[in-house]
Amino acid sequence: MLKRVHFPASLLPYLLVAPQVIITLIFFIWPASQAVYQSFLIEDAFGFSTEFVWFENFEYLLQDDHYRDSFGRTIFFSAAVAFLSMSFALILAGFADRVIRGSTTYRTLLIWPYAVAPVLAGALFLFMFNPTIGIFPYLLEMVGYDWNHYLNGRQAMFLVIIAAAWKQVAYNFLFYLAAMQSIPRSIIEAAAIDGAGPIRRFATIIFPLISPTTFFLLVINAVYAFFETFGIIHAVTQGGPANSTTTLVYKVYNDGFIGLDLGGSAAQSVILMFMVIVMTVIQFRFIEKRVQY
Amino acid sequence: MVENRPLLSILAHIVLLLGVAIVALPVWITFVGASHEAERMLQTPIPMLPGDQFFVNLRQTLWGSGLEGTNTAPVWMMLMNSMVMALMIAIGKIAISLLSAFAIVYFKFPFRMGFFWMIFITLMLPVEVRILPTFEVIADLGMLNSYWGLTVPLIASATATFMFRQVFLTIPDEMLESARIDGAGPMRFFWDIVIPLSRTNIAALFVILFIYGWNQYLWPLLITTDTDMMTIVVSIKQMLEAAEQSPQWNIIMMTALLAMIPPIFVVIAMQKLFVQGLTETDK
């Protein structure tokens, strides 16, 4: 942690950490503590009076069907995004690992969506699935399927899931390919000599050996789907129709800035903070495992 | 490969090419959309091959007043705002993380671990979960609609500090010993030895942070109400809303394309640094 040889204490180290610590205090610690404080308050509709109510906001939230629905929806959304983008990336990485020449070229061709902002990914998919001019609704109509995600909640959910998964494929592919390429060739060769075909080798050797990466990516994808997909949802569905795509983060924003329910929004923030802390702890534990491996 | 199975290799290439095509499809459709006239984009089926209006649309998007019927700033101005924001976030994060990691690794001083844990906490509090109170802080400080309000709250970074800490810990102790024998003070050591030794790490992190900064959405959306301060990523949403009334998909898609190109260019041009940065920051 500290160097064996180091500089003696003076004013200098304090000056060096000062910018980081001041920004952390003003923009992180203070707002977070404000959120905790506000979550114990109820403000009347006109902002004239506030009342300290202990855990009433939380009790209200946990009994609120909208909130509970949005909780379940967020978990479904995250699981779907993680499963879709990870399995797609796993298949591609499995084949790219096999290709002798050109796997770097494929990597280049597959990693750039990482750089696309979530809201832009949303805009792209919105354009493709626009009910009046989009190409996919046009094709779907030819086979007799009616697409309108402005009215159909399931279709809206599907749309935000594939937009979010599309953007995340790049990241998953990169980590899966790196994990597969780090498996010693001798193990795979030994299995081949014993007569295991490519599919068997993948199922019994490659996939178990990259399981630490799978766990790691599961956590990363869950964090991504929870917190970084706001832009996609805001651009594509704005939480609608009828709240069918309102995730937890979108609800914090919506209740706080549109609904101006400060106490409720703050209580939701506190719950989310708690969840981030849990996810971070899990992430660190898995990463420790990964390092051992 | 282990065994020679030409059919399987061909299958691998086919699957990979299909994968690339699926991943690239949305951007291809965007590019096609940006190269036709507005009227053509209202007739179904929309074209699948590029038209000849690309440069006309490009000029109109970049230098025109943006979309008709919206009050967005001209796109060149928003590109500039995005660039300033991305650079300020990337450089700011790297600068303050370098300094604090240096202090934590190379100095022994009271509350050292306290500061370390305080920085660690920022890792756990993404903007998304503390939007409202942070917004209030910025409003109270009068930092709405300014580059400072856009960037400073995002500058504190636990990940970057951790990464630099790891890098500094790999610098051999003999470096410091010999520097001290030669009479170098802490800051001299920092500039002449620590910074040059972590140059590739700084570059790798810069690539990641530039993309992070460029793609910020929720924060600029709240902080900028002035059209002059709007970033290009945020403007897309405004344009999509306007598209309900006056659909000018060619302009919208061109703007989306312009918003994507800088970060994608960075990823592809600096692929090696990008991969290094991505794997390092997640350790």
Coordinates of C-alpha atoms in Angstrom, one line a residue:
Chain A
M1 CA 0.0 0.0 0.0
L2 CA 2.7 2.5 1.0
K3 CA 6.1 2.5 -0.4
R4 CA 8.9 1.2 1.8
V5 CA 10.8 4.3 0.9
H6 CA 8.7 7.4 1.1
F7 CA 8.7 11.1 1.7
P8 CA 8.3 12.5 5.2
A9 CA 5.1 14.1 6.3
S10 CA 4.7 17.7 5.4
L11 CA 2.0 20.0 4.1
L12 CA 2.6 18.8 0.5
P13 CA 0.6 15.5 0.6
Y14 CA -2.4 17.4 1.9
L15 CA -2.2 19.8 -1.0
L16 CA -1.9 16.9 -3.4
V17 CA -5.0 15.1 -2.2
A18 CA -6.9 18.4 -1.7
P19 CA -8.5 18.8 -5.1
Q20 CA -9.8 15.2 -5.1
V21 CA -11.0 15.4 -1.5
I22 CA -12.7 18.8 -1.9
I23 CA -14.6 17.6 -5.0
T24 CA -15.5 14.4 -3.3
L25 CA -16.8 16.3 -0.3
I26 CA -18.8 18.9 -2.2
F27 CA -20.2 16.8 -5.0
F28 CA -20.4 13.3 -3.5
I29 CA -20.4 13.1 0.3
W30 CA -22.6 16.2 0.8
P31 CA -25.3 15.4 -1.8
A32 CA -25.4 11.7 -0.7
S33 CA -25.9 12.8 2.9
Q34 CA -28.5 15.3 1.7
A35 CA -30.3 12.4 -0.1
V36 CA -30.3 10.4 3.1
Y37 CA -31.6 13.4 5.1
Q38 CA -34.3 14.3 2.6
S39 CA -35.4 10.7 2.5
F40 CA -36.7 11.2 6.0
L41 CA -38.7 14.3 5.1
I42 CA -42.1 14.9 3.5
E43 CA -42.6 18.3 1.8
D44 CA -46.1 19.5 1.1
A45 CA -47.0 20.2 -2.5
F46 CA -46.2 23.9 -2.4
G47 CA -42.9 23.6 -0.6
F48 CA -44.2 25.6 2.4
S49 CA -43.5 23.2 5.1
T50 CA -41.5 20.0 5.6
E51 CA -42.0 17.4 8.2
F52 CA -39.6 14.9 9.6
V53 CA -41.2 11.5 9.2
W54 CA -38.5 8.9 9.8
F55 CA -39.0 5.9 7.6
E56 CA -42.4 6.8 6.2
N57 CA -41.1 7.5 2.7
F58 CA -39.5 4.1 2.7
E59 CA -42.6 2.4 4.0
Y60 CA -44.6 4.1 1.4
L61 CA -42.2 3.1 -1.3
L62 CA -42.1 -0.6 -0.3
Q63 CA -45.9 -0.7 -0.3
D64 CA -46.2 1.2 -3.5
D65 CA -47.2 -1.1 -6.4
H66 CA -45.6 1.2 -9.0
Y67 CA -42.3 1.0 -7.2
R68 CA -42.4 -2.7 -6.7
D69 CA -43.3 -3.2 -10.3
S70 CA -40.5 -1.0 -11.4
F71 CA -38.1 -3.1 -9.2
G72 CA -39.2 -6.3 -10.8
R73 CA -39.0 -4.7 -14.2
T74 CA -35.5 -3.5 -13.6
I75 CA -34.4 -6.9 -12.7
F76 CA -36.0 -8.5 -15.7
F77 CA -34.5 -5.8 -17.9
S78 CA -31.0 -6.3 -16.5
A79 CA -31.2 -10.1 -16.7
A80 CA -32.4 -9.9 -20.3
V81 CA -29.7 -7.4 -21.4
A82 CA -27.0 -9.4 -19.7
F83 CA -28.2 -12.7 -21.1
L84 CA -28.7 -11.4 -24.6
S85 CA -25.4 -9.5 -25.0
M86 CA -23.3 -12.0 -23.1
S87 CA -24.5 -15.0 -25.1
F88 CA -24.1 -13.2 -28.4
A89 CA -20.6 -12.0 -27.4
L90 CA -19.7 -15.5 -26.2
I91 CA -20.7 -17.1 -29.5
L92 CA -18.7 -14.6 -31.5
A93 CA -15.7 -14.8 -29.2
G94 CA -15.8 -18.6 -29.4
F95 CA -15.6 -18.5 -33.2
A96 CA -13.1 -15.6 -33.2
D97 CA -10.8 -17.6 -30.9
R98 CA -10.8 -20.3 -33.5
V99 CA -10.0 -18.1 -36.4
I100 CA -6.2 -18.1 -36.9
R101 CA -5.8 -15.2 -39.1
G102 CA -8.0 -12.1 -38.8
S103 CA -9.2 -12.3 -35.2
T104 CA -7.8 -8.8 -34.5
T105 CA -9.7 -7.5 -37.5
Y106 CA -12.9 -9.0 -36.2
R107 CA -12.1 -7.5 -32.8
T108 CA -11.8 -4.1 -34.4
L109 CA -15.0 -4.6 -36.3
L110 CA -16.9 -5.6 -33.1
I111 CA -15.6 -3.3 -30.4
W112 CA -16.6 0.1 -31.6
P113 CA -20.2 0.1 -30.4
Y114 CA -18.7 0.6 -26.9
A115 CA -18.0 4.2 -27.9
V116 CA -21.6 4.9 -28.9
A117 CA -23.5 6.9 -26.2
P118 CA -26.5 5.0 -24.8
V119 CA -28.9 7.8 -25.9
L120 CA -27.5 7.5 -29.5
A121 CA -28.0 3.7 -29.4
G122 CA -31.6 4.5 -28.4
A123 CA -32.0 6.9 -31.3
L124 CA -30.7 4.4 -33.8
F125 CA -33.0 1.7 -32.7
L126 CA -35.9 4.2 -32.5
F127 CA -35.3 5.0 -36.1
M128 CA -35.2 1.4 -37.2
F129 CA -38.3 0.6 -35.2
N130 CA -40.3 3.8 -35.8
P131 CA -43.9 2.6 -36.4
T132 CA -44.5 4.9 -39.4
I133 CA -41.2 4.8 -41.3
G134 CA -38.9 2.2 -39.6
I135 CA -37.6 -0.7 -41.6
F136 CA -38.5 -3.4 -39.1
P137 CA -42.1 -2.5 -38.6
Y138 CA -42.4 -2.4 -42.4
L139 CA -40.9 -5.9 -42.6
L140 CA -43.0 -7.1 -39.7
E141 CA -46.2 -5.8 -41.3
M142 CA -45.5 -8.0 -44.4
V143 CA -45.6 -11.1 -42.2
G144 CA -48.7 -9.7 -40.5
Y145 CA -47.3 -8.5 -37.2
D146 CA -48.3 -5.1 -36.0
W147 CA -45.5 -3.1 -34.4
N148 CA -46.1 0.0 -32.3
H149 CA -44.0 0.4 -29.3
Y150 CA -45.7 3.6 -28.4
L151 CA -48.8 1.6 -27.5
N152 CA -47.5 -1.9 -26.7
G153 CA -45.6 -2.1 -23.5
R154 CA -44.0 -5.5 -24.3
Q155 CA -42.7 -4.2 -27.6
A156 CA -41.3 -1.1 -25.9
M157 CA -39.5 -3.3 -23.4
F158 CA -38.1 -5.5 -26.1
L159 CA -36.9 -2.4 -28.0
V160 CA -35.0 -0.9 -25.0
I161 CA -33.5 -4.4 -24.2
I162 CA -32.0 -4.9 -27.7
A163 CA -30.8 -1.3 -27.9
A164 CA -29.0 -1.8 -24.5
A165 CA -27.7 -5.2 -25.3
W166 CA -26.4 -4.1 -28.7
K167 CA -24.2 -1.5 -27.1
Q168 CA -22.8 -3.9 -24.5
V169 CA -21.8 -6.7 -26.9
A170 CA -18.5 -5.0 -27.6
Y171 CA -17.4 -5.0 -24.0
N172 CA -18.4 -8.6 -23.4
F173 CA -16.8 -9.8 -26.6
L174 CA -13.5 -8.1 -25.7
F175 CA -13.4 -9.7 -22.3
Y176 CA -14.5 -13.2 -23.5
L177 CA -12.0 -13.2 -26.3
A178 CA -9.2 -12.2 -24.0
A179 CA -10.2 -14.9 -21.5
M180 CA -10.3 -17.6 -24.2
Q181 CA -7.0 -16.6 -25.6
S182 CA -5.4 -16.8 -22.2
I183 CA -6.3 -20.5 -21.8
P184 CA -3.2 -22.6 -22.3
R185 CA -3.2 -24.3 -25.7
S186 CA -1.8 -27.5 -24.3
I187 CA -5.0 -28.2 -22.3
I188 CA -7.1 -27.9 -25.5
E189 CA -4.7 -29.9 -27.5
A190 CA -4.7 -32.7 -24.9
A191 CA -8.5 -32.8 -25.1
A192 CA -8.4 -32.9 -28.8
I193 CA -6.0 -35.9 -28.7
D194 CA -8.4 -37.6 -26.4
G195 CA -11.0 -37.2 -29.1
A196 CA -13.1 -34.3 -27.9
G197 CA -14.6 -32.4 -30.8
P198 CA -14.9 -28.6 -30.9
I199 CA -18.3 -28.4 -29.2
R200 CA -17.4 -30.9 -26.5
R201 CA -14.2 -28.9 -25.8
F202 CA -16.1 -25.7 -25.6
A203 CA -18.7 -27.1 -23.2
T204 CA -16.3 -29.1 -20.9
I205 CA -13.1 -27.1 -21.0
I206 CA -13.4 -23.6 -22.4
F207 CA -16.6 -22.5 -20.8
P208 CA -15.8 -23.7 -17.3
L209 CA -12.4 -22.2 -17.5
I210 CA -13.7 -18.8 -18.4
S211 CA -16.4 -18.9 -15.7
P212 CA -14.6 -16.2 -13.6
T213 CA -15.0 -13.9 -16.6
T214 CA -18.6 -14.8 -16.9
F215 CA -19.3 -13.9 -13.3
F216 CA -17.3 -10.7 -13.7
L217 CA -19.3 -9.7 -16.8
L218 CA -22.6 -10.6 -15.1
V219 CA -21.9 -8.0 -12.4
I220 CA -20.6 -5.4 -14.9
N221 CA -23.6 -6.0 -17.1
A222 CA -26.0 -5.7 -14.2
V223 CA -24.4 -2.4 -13.1
Y224 CA -24.6 -1.2 -16.7
A225 CA -28.3 -2.1 -17.2
F226 CA -29.2 -0.6 -13.8
F227 CA -27.4 2.7 -14.1
E228 CA -26.2 3.5 -17.5
T229 CA -29.2 2.8 -19.6
F230 CA -31.1 6.0 -18.6
G231 CA -30.3 7.6 -21.9
I232 CA -31.7 4.7 -23.9
I233 CA -35.0 4.7 -22.0
H234 CA -35.2 8.5 -22.0
A235 CA -34.8 8.6 -25.8
V236 CA -36.8 5.6 -26.8
T237 CA -39.8 5.3 -24.5
Q238 CA -39.6 7.8 -21.7
G239 CA -40.6 5.1 -19.3
G240 CA -43.8 4.4 -21.2
P241 CA -46.2 3.3 -22.4
A242 CA -48.0 3.2 -19.0
N243 CA -44.7 2.9 -17.1
S244 CA -43.9 -0.4 -18.9
T245 CA -40.2 0.6 -19.3
T246 CA -39.7 2.7 -16.1
T247 CA -36.6 1.3 -14.4
L248 CA -35.5 2.3 -11.0
V249 CA -33.0 5.0 -12.2
Y250 CA -35.6 6.4 -14.5
K251 CA -38.1 6.5 -11.7
V252 CA -35.7 8.5 -9.5
Y253 CA -35.3 11.0 -12.3
N254 CA -39.0 11.1 -13.1
D255 CA -40.3 11.4 -9.5
G256 CA -37.6 14.0 -8.6
F257 CA -37.5 16.3 -11.6
I258 CA -40.9 15.8 -13.2
G259 CA -43.0 14.8 -10.3
L260 CA -41.1 17.0 -7.8
D261 CA -41.6 14.4 -5.0
L262 CA -38.4 15.2 -3.2
G263 CA -38.7 12.9 -0.2
G264 CA -39.8 9.9 -2.4
S265 CA -37.1 10.5 -4.9
A266 CA -34.5 10.8 -2.2
A267 CA -35.6 7.6 -0.6
Q268 CA -35.3 5.8 -3.9
S269 CA -31.8 7.3 -4.3
V270 CA -30.9 5.9 -0.9
I271 CA -32.1 2.4 -1.9
L272 CA -30.1 2.6 -5.1
M273 CA -27.0 3.7 -3.3
F274 CA -27.4 0.7 -1.0
M275 CA -27.7 -1.5 -4.1
V276 CA -24.6 0.0 -5.7
I277 CA -22.6 -0.7 -2.6
V278 CA -23.7 -4.3 -2.6
M279 CA -22.8 -4.7 -6.3
T280 CA -19.4 -3.1 -5.8
V281 CA -18.6 -5.5 -2.9
I282 CA -19.7 -8.4 -5.1
Q283 CA -17.6 -7.1 -8.0
F284 CA -14.5 -6.8 -5.8
R285 CA -14.9 -10.3 -4.4
F286 CA -15.3 -11.8 -7.9
I287 CA -12.3 -9.8 -9.2
E288 CA -10.2 -11.2 -6.4
K289 CA -11.2 -14.6 -7.5
R290 CA -10.4 -13.7 -11.0
V291 CA -6.9 -12.6 -10.0
Q292 CA -6.3 -15.9 -8.2
Y293 CA -7.3 -17.8 -11.3
Chain B
M1 CA -5.7 -24.4 -34.4
V2 CA -5.8 -27.8 -32.8
E3 CA -7.2 -29.8 -35.7
N4 CA -7.7 -29.0 -39.3
R5 CA -11.3 -28.7 -40.1
P6 CA -11.8 -26.4 -43.0
L7 CA -15.6 -26.5 -42.9
L8 CA -15.5 -25.4 -39.3
S9 CA -13.2 -22.5 -40.1
I10 CA -15.5 -21.4 -42.9
L11 CA -18.4 -21.6 -40.5
A12 CA -16.5 -19.5 -38.0
H13 CA -15.9 -16.8 -40.6
I14 CA -19.5 -16.9 -41.7
V15 CA -20.8 -16.5 -38.1
L16 CA -18.3 -13.7 -37.4
L17 CA -19.2 -11.8 -40.5
L18 CA -22.9 -12.2 -39.7
G19 CA -22.1 -10.9 -36.2
V20 CA -20.3 -7.9 -37.6
A21 CA -23.2 -7.3 -40.0
I22 CA -25.8 -7.4 -37.1
V23 CA -23.7 -5.1 -35.0
A24 CA -23.1 -2.7 -37.8
L25 CA -26.7 -2.7 -39.2
P26 CA -28.0 0.2 -37.0
V27 CA -25.1 2.4 -38.0
W28 CA -25.5 1.5 -41.7
I29 CA -29.2 2.5 -41.6
T30 CA -28.2 5.7 -39.9
F31 CA -25.7 6.5 -42.6
V32 CA -28.2 5.7 -45.3
G33 CA -30.8 7.9 -43.5
A34 CA -28.2 10.8 -43.4
S35 CA -27.7 10.6 -47.1
H36 CA -31.2 11.1 -48.5
E37 CA -33.6 14.1 -48.7
A38 CA -36.0 14.6 -45.9
E39 CA -39.0 13.8 -48.2
R40 CA -37.5 10.4 -49.2
M41 CA -37.2 9.5 -45.5
L42 CA -41.0 9.7 -45.1
Q43 CA -41.9 7.1 -47.7
T44 CA -42.0 3.5 -46.7
P45 CA -40.0 1.4 -47.3
I46 CA -37.1 3.6 -46.4
P47 CA -34.1 3.1 -48.6
M48 CA -31.4 0.6 -47.7
L49 CA -28.7 2.1 -50.0
P50 CA -27.1 5.5 -49.6
G51 CA -28.4 8.5 -51.6
D52 CA -26.5 11.4 -53.0
Q53 CA -27.5 14.1 -50.5
F54 CA -24.9 13.2 -47.9
F55 CA -22.8 16.4 -48.2
V56 CA -25.8 18.6 -48.6
N57 CA -27.2 17.3 -45.4
L58 CA -23.8 17.5 -43.7
R59 CA -23.5 21.2 -44.6
Q60 CA -27.0 21.9 -43.5
T61 CA -26.5 20.1 -40.2
L62 CA -23.2 21.5 -39.4
W63 CA -23.7 25.1 -40.3
G64 CA -27.4 25.5 -40.4
S65 CA -29.5 26.3 -37.4
G66 CA -30.1 22.7 -36.7
L67 CA -33.5 21.2 -37.0
E68 CA -36.5 23.3 -38.1
G69 CA -38.9 24.0 -35.3
T70 CA -36.5 23.3 -32.5
N71 CA -34.3 25.7 -30.6
T72 CA -31.1 23.7 -30.7
A73 CA -27.8 25.3 -31.3
P74 CA -26.0 24.8 -34.6
V75 CA -24.4 21.4 -34.6
W76 CA -20.8 22.7 -34.9
M77 CA -21.3 24.6 -31.7
M78 CA -22.6 21.5 -29.9
L79 CA -19.7 19.4 -31.2
M80 CA -17.4 22.0 -29.7
N81 CA -19.2 21.9 -26.4
S82 CA -19.0 18.2 -26.3
M83 CA -15.3 18.3 -27.1
V84 CA -14.6 20.8 -24.4
M85 CA -16.6 18.8 -21.9
A86 CA -14.9 15.5 -22.8
L87 CA -11.4 17.0 -22.7
M88 CA -12.0 18.8 -19.4
I89 CA -13.4 15.6 -17.8
A90 CA -10.6 13.4 -19.1
I91 CA -7.8 15.8 -18.3
G92 CA -9.3 16.8 -15.0
K93 CA -9.8 13.3 -13.8
I94 CA -6.3 12.2 -14.8
A95 CA -4.7 15.3 -13.2
I96 CA -6.4 15.0 -9.8
S97 CA -6.1 11.2 -9.7
L98 CA -2.3 11.4 -10.4
L99 CA -1.8 13.9 -7.6
S100 CA -3.8 12.0 -5.0
A101 CA -2.4 8.6 -5.9
F102 CA 1.1 10.0 -5.7
A103 CA 0.3 11.5 -2.3
I104 CA -1.2 8.2 -1.0
V105 CA 1.6 6.0 -2.3
Y106 CA 4.7 8.2 -1.7
F107 CA 3.9 10.0 1.6
K108 CA 3.3 8.9 5.1
F109 CA 0.9 11.4 6.7
P110 CA -1.9 11.4 9.3
F111 CA -5.3 10.5 7.8
R112 CA -3.8 9.0 4.7
M113 CA -6.1 6.0 4.9
G114 CA -9.0 8.2 5.8
F115 CA -8.5 10.1 2.5
F116 CA -8.1 6.8 0.7
W117 CA -11.5 5.5 1.9
M118 CA -13.2 8.8 1.2
I119 CA -12.0 8.6 -2.4
F120 CA -13.1 4.9 -2.5
I121 CA -16.7 6.0 -1.6
T122 CA -17.0 8.0 -4.8
L123 CA -16.8 4.7 -6.6
M124 CA -20.1 3.7 -5.0
L125 CA -22.1 6.8 -5.8
P126 CA -22.7 7.2 -9.6
V127 CA -24.4 10.4 -10.7
E128 CA -27.6 8.5 -11.4
V129 CA -28.3 7.7 -7.8
R130 CA -27.8 11.2 -6.3
I131 CA -29.1 13.4 -9.1
L132 CA -31.4 15.7 -7.2
P133 CA -29.1 16.7 -4.3
T134 CA -26.1 17.1 -6.6
F135 CA -28.2 19.3 -8.9
E136 CA -29.1 21.4 -5.9
V137 CA -25.4 21.9 -5.0
I138 CA -24.6 23.0 -8.5
A139 CA -27.6 25.4 -8.5
D140 CA -26.6 26.9 -5.2
L141 CA -23.0 27.4 -6.4
G142 CA -24.3 29.2 -9.5
M143 CA -22.6 26.7 -11.8
L144 CA -25.6 25.9 -14.0
N145 CA -25.0 26.4 -17.7
S146 CA -21.2 26.6 -17.4
Y147 CA -18.4 24.2 -18.4
W148 CA -17.4 24.0 -14.7
G149 CA -20.8 22.8 -13.7
L150 CA -20.8 20.3 -16.5
T151 CA -17.4 18.8 -15.7
V152 CA -16.2 19.4 -12.1
P153 CA -18.8 17.1 -10.4
L154 CA -17.7 14.3 -12.7
I155 CA -14.0 14.7 -12.2
A156 CA -13.5 12.9 -8.9
S157 CA -12.6 9.4 -9.7
A158 CA -11.9 6.4 -7.6
T159 CA -11.1 4.1 -10.5
A160 CA -8.4 6.4 -11.9
T161 CA -6.9 6.9 -8.5
F162 CA -6.8 3.1 -7.9
M163 CA -5.3 2.5 -11.3
F164 CA -2.5 5.0 -10.8
R165 CA -1.9 3.7 -7.3
Q166 CA -1.3 0.2 -8.8
V167 CA 1.0 1.7 -11.4
F168 CA 3.0 3.6 -8.8
L169 CA 3.4 0.6 -6.6
T170 CA 5.2 -1.2 -9.5
I171 CA 7.8 1.6 -9.8
P172 CA 10.9 0.2 -8.1
D173 CA 11.9 1.8 -4.8
E174 CA 15.5 2.2 -6.1
M175 CA 14.1 5.0 -8.3
L176 CA 13.1 7.0 -5.4
E177 CA 16.3 6.2 -3.4
S178 CA 18.5 7.3 -6.2
A179 CA 16.4 10.4 -6.9
R180 CA 16.7 11.4 -3.3
I181 CA 20.5 10.9 -3.3
D182 CA 20.6 13.1 -6.3
G183 CA 18.8 15.7 -4.3
A184 CA 15.4 15.6 -6.0
G185 CA 12.4 16.8 -4.0
P186 CA 9.0 15.2 -4.2
M187 CA 7.6 17.3 -7.0
R188 CA 10.8 17.0 -9.1
F189 CA 10.5 13.2 -8.6
F190 CA 6.9 13.3 -9.6
W191 CA 7.5 15.2 -12.8
D192 CA 10.7 13.7 -14.0
I193 CA 10.2 10.0 -13.0
V194 CA 6.7 9.1 -12.0
I195 CA 4.9 10.9 -14.9
P196 CA 7.2 9.6 -17.7
L197 CA 7.0 6.0 -16.3
S198 CA 3.2 6.0 -16.3
R199 CA 2.9 7.6 -19.7
T200 CA 1.2 4.6 -21.5
N201 CA -1.2 4.2 -18.5
I202 CA -2.1 7.9 -18.7
A203 CA -2.8 7.6 -22.5
A204 CA -4.9 4.4 -22.0
L205 CA -6.9 6.0 -19.3
F206 CA -7.3 9.2 -21.5
V207 CA -9.0 7.1 -24.2
I208 CA -11.5 5.6 -21.8
L209 CA -12.2 8.9 -20.1
F210 CA -12.6 10.8 -23.3
I211 CA -15.4 8.4 -24.4
Y212 CA -16.9 8.5 -20.9
G213 CA -16.9 12.3 -21.0
W214 CA -18.2 12.6 -24.5
N215 CA -21.1 10.2 -23.9
Q216 CA -22.4 11.9 -20.7
Y217 CA -26.1 12.4 -21.0
L218 CA -28.1 12.7 -17.8
W219 CA -25.8 15.3 -16.2
P220 CA -25.6 17.7 -19.1
L221 CA -29.3 17.3 -19.6
L222 CA -29.9 18.7 -16.1
I223 CA -27.1 21.3 -16.0
T224 CA -27.6 23.0 -19.4
T225 CA -30.8 24.8 -20.1
D226 CA -29.1 27.3 -22.4
T227 CA -29.0 26.2 -26.0
D228 CA -25.5 27.6 -26.3
M229 CA -24.2 25.1 -23.8
M230 CA -26.0 22.1 -25.1
T231 CA -23.8 19.1 -26.0
I232 CA -24.5 17.0 -29.2
V233 CA -25.4 13.9 -27.3
V234 CA -28.1 15.7 -25.4
S235 CA -29.4 17.5 -28.5
I236 CA -30.4 14.1 -30.1
K237 CA -33.1 13.7 -27.6
Q238 CA -34.5 17.2 -28.4
M239 CA -34.4 16.4 -32.1
L240 CA -36.3 13.1 -31.6
E241 CA -39.0 15.0 -29.7
A242 CA -39.3 17.5 -32.5
A243 CA -39.4 14.7 -35.1
E244 CA -42.9 14.0 -33.9
Q245 CA -44.1 17.2 -35.5
S246 CA -41.6 17.9 -38.4
P247 CA -39.9 14.7 -39.3
Q248 CA -36.5 15.6 -40.7
W249 CA -34.9 12.2 -40.2
N250 CA -32.0 13.1 -42.5
I251 CA -30.8 15.9 -40.2
I252 CA -31.4 13.8 -37.1
M253 CA -29.5 10.9 -38.4
M254 CA -26.7 13.1 -39.6
T255 CA -26.4 14.6 -36.1
A256 CA -26.4 11.1 -34.6
L257 CA -23.6 10.2 -37.0
L258 CA -21.6 13.3 -36.1
A259 CA -22.1 12.6 -32.4
M260 CA -20.8 9.0 -32.8
I261 CA -17.8 9.6 -35.0
P262 CA -15.3 11.2 -32.6
P263 CA -15.5 8.5 -29.9
I264 CA -15.6 5.7 -32.4
F265 CA -12.6 7.2 -34.2
V266 CA -10.7 7.3 -30.9
V267 CA -11.5 3.6 -30.2
I268 CA -10.4 2.4 -33.6
A269 CA -7.4 4.7 -34.0
M270 CA -6.1 3.9 -30.5
Q271 CA -7.4 0.4 -30.2
K272 CA -4.4 -1.0 -28.3
L273 CA -4.6 1.8 -25.7
F274 CA -8.3 1.4 -25.5
V275 CA -8.2 -2.3 -24.7
Q276 CA -5.4 -1.7 -22.2
G277 CA -7.4 1.1 -20.5
L278 CA -10.6 -1.0 -20.4
T279 CA -9.0 -4.0 -18.8
E280 CA -7.0 -1.9 -16.4
T281 CA -9.7 0.3 -15.1
D282 CA -11.8 -2.7 -14.2
K283 CA -9.3 -4.4 -12.1

